[in-house]
């Protein structure tokens, strides 16, 4: 079997397990010591035939991580080393997700429905949301929203 077919087979097997960014796929193929020009050729073929799509990868990644309760700052930070463009990241993070609603859900799941009046407990909860990757404005909205009390 030619190296071209070997590279394509490995790449398709990786993509069958989960979506990969172009950079992730390229790195995994490089680790297997395939020829650089063959890797480029296979990646071009996969992209042209819509087997690999950074758009689809970012969409799936944002959806998955937001469902797990992570905010936009954390998700963006996780996507950058995966070789995805900032424009693409911003496009999906500023899309139709209601980050405040997600933050409310994450806070309630961890700490219960009632928002504490104690400054120290509020600070603890705000720190938790900040660690999860929500922005300061989103966190303020969680604690200022009367529906959360």
C-alpha positions as a printed Julia matrix, in Angstrom:
149×3 Matrix{Float64}:
   0.0    0.0    0.0
   1.31   3.45  -0.84
   2.18   5.96   1.85
  -0.6    8.22   0.56
  -3.18   5.51   1.32
  -1.57   4.81   4.71
  -1.76   8.47   5.72
  -5.34   8.76   4.51
  -6.36   5.61   6.41
  -4.8    6.85   9.66
  -6.36  10.32   9.23
  -9.82   8.89   8.54
  -9.55   6.58  11.55
  -8.7    9.57  13.75
 -11.6   11.57  12.33
 -13.98   8.65  12.82
 -13.34   8.78  16.57
 -13.89  12.53  16.93
 -13.58  15.81  15.07
 -10.02  17.17  14.89
  -8.73  20.58  13.9
  -6.47  20.63  10.87
  -3.47  21.4   13.1
  -4.27  18.54  15.5
  -4.59  16.09  12.63
  -1.36  17.3   11.07
   0.51  16.92  14.37
  -0.8   13.4   14.95
   0.26  12.37  11.45
   3.7   13.93  11.95
   4.12  11.91  15.14
   3.66   8.79  13.03
   6.66   9.94  10.92
   4.77  10.34   7.65
   6.27  12.48   4.89
   5.32  16.17   5.19
   4.25  16.58   1.55
   2.1   13.46   1.76
   0.45  14.78   4.94
  -0.29  18.1    3.23
  -1.71  16.34   0.19
  -3.99  14.12   2.28
  -5.16  17.04   4.44
  -6.01  19.05   1.34
  -8.02  16.1    0.01
  -9.84  15.62   3.34
 -10.72  19.32   3.57
 -11.91  19.51  -0.04
 -14.17  16.5    0.52
 -15.45  17.83   3.85
 -14.03  14.99   5.94
 -12.14  17.55   7.99
 -13.48  20.99   8.82
 -12.14  23.46  11.38
 -15.61  25.07  11.34
 -17.27  21.82  12.32
 -14.54  21.07  14.88
 -14.99  24.42  16.65
 -18.79  24.16  16.58
 -18.7   20.68  18.15
 -16.03  21.66  20.68
 -17.91  24.77  21.84
 -21.15  22.84  22.1
 -19.52  20.02  24.09
 -17.61  22.24  26.51
 -20.51  24.65  27.1
 -22.77  21.67  27.95
 -20.16  20.64  30.52
 -20.47  24.07  32.11
 -17.44  25.91  30.78
 -17.53  29.55  29.76
 -16.31  31.31  26.64
 -12.95  32.45  28.03
 -11.97  28.93  29.07
 -13.17  27.41  25.8
 -11.23  29.99  23.74
  -8.13  29.28  25.82
  -8.5   25.54  25.12
  -9.03  26.04  21.37
  -6.0   28.27  20.73
  -3.34  25.53  21.09
  -5.41  23.37  18.74
  -4.45  25.69  15.89
  -7.84  27.24  15.25
  -8.03  30.86  14.08
  -9.18  33.52  16.55
 -11.84  34.66  14.08
 -13.37  31.19  13.96
 -13.26  30.87  17.75
 -14.95  34.26  18.2
 -17.57  33.41  15.59
 -18.8   30.41  17.57
 -18.35  31.93  21.03
 -20.41  34.98  20.14
 -23.06  32.89  18.42
 -26.44  31.93  19.8
 -25.34  30.54  23.17
 -26.78  32.23  26.25
 -23.66  32.32  28.42
 -25.44  33.93  31.38
 -28.04  31.15  31.41
 -25.24  28.55  31.28
 -23.42  30.3   34.14
 -26.64  30.39  36.2
 -27.1   26.66  35.64
 -23.48  25.88  36.57
 -23.72  27.98  39.75
 -27.02  26.41  40.78
 -25.79  22.9   40.11
 -22.74  23.46  42.31
 -24.14  25.7   45.06
 -27.93  25.44  44.99
 -30.66  27.78  43.83
 -30.34  30.59  46.38
 -27.76  33.3   45.86
 -25.96  33.95  49.15
 -26.03  37.33  50.81
 -22.73  36.63  52.58
 -19.87  38.44  50.82
 -17.38  35.63  51.42
 -19.69  32.94  49.99
 -20.52  35.14  46.98
 -16.81  35.67  46.35
 -16.26  31.9   46.47
 -19.02  31.32  43.92
 -17.81  34.13  41.66
 -14.29  32.7   41.78
 -15.68  29.3   40.76
 -17.47  30.81  37.74
 -14.36  32.78  36.81
 -12.3   29.57  36.92
 -14.9   27.92  34.67
 -14.23  30.65  32.09
 -17.13  33.05  32.38
 -16.5   36.77  31.9
 -16.85  39.34  34.65
 -19.99  40.75  33.0
 -21.56  37.3   32.78
 -20.76  36.61  36.44
 -22.21  39.98  37.5
 -25.39  39.17  35.57
 -25.72  35.86  37.44
 -25.63  37.61  40.81
 -27.75  40.6   39.77
 -30.54  38.63  38.1
 -33.63  38.57  40.34
 -34.78  35.3   38.76
 -31.8   33.57  40.4
 -32.81  34.48  43.96
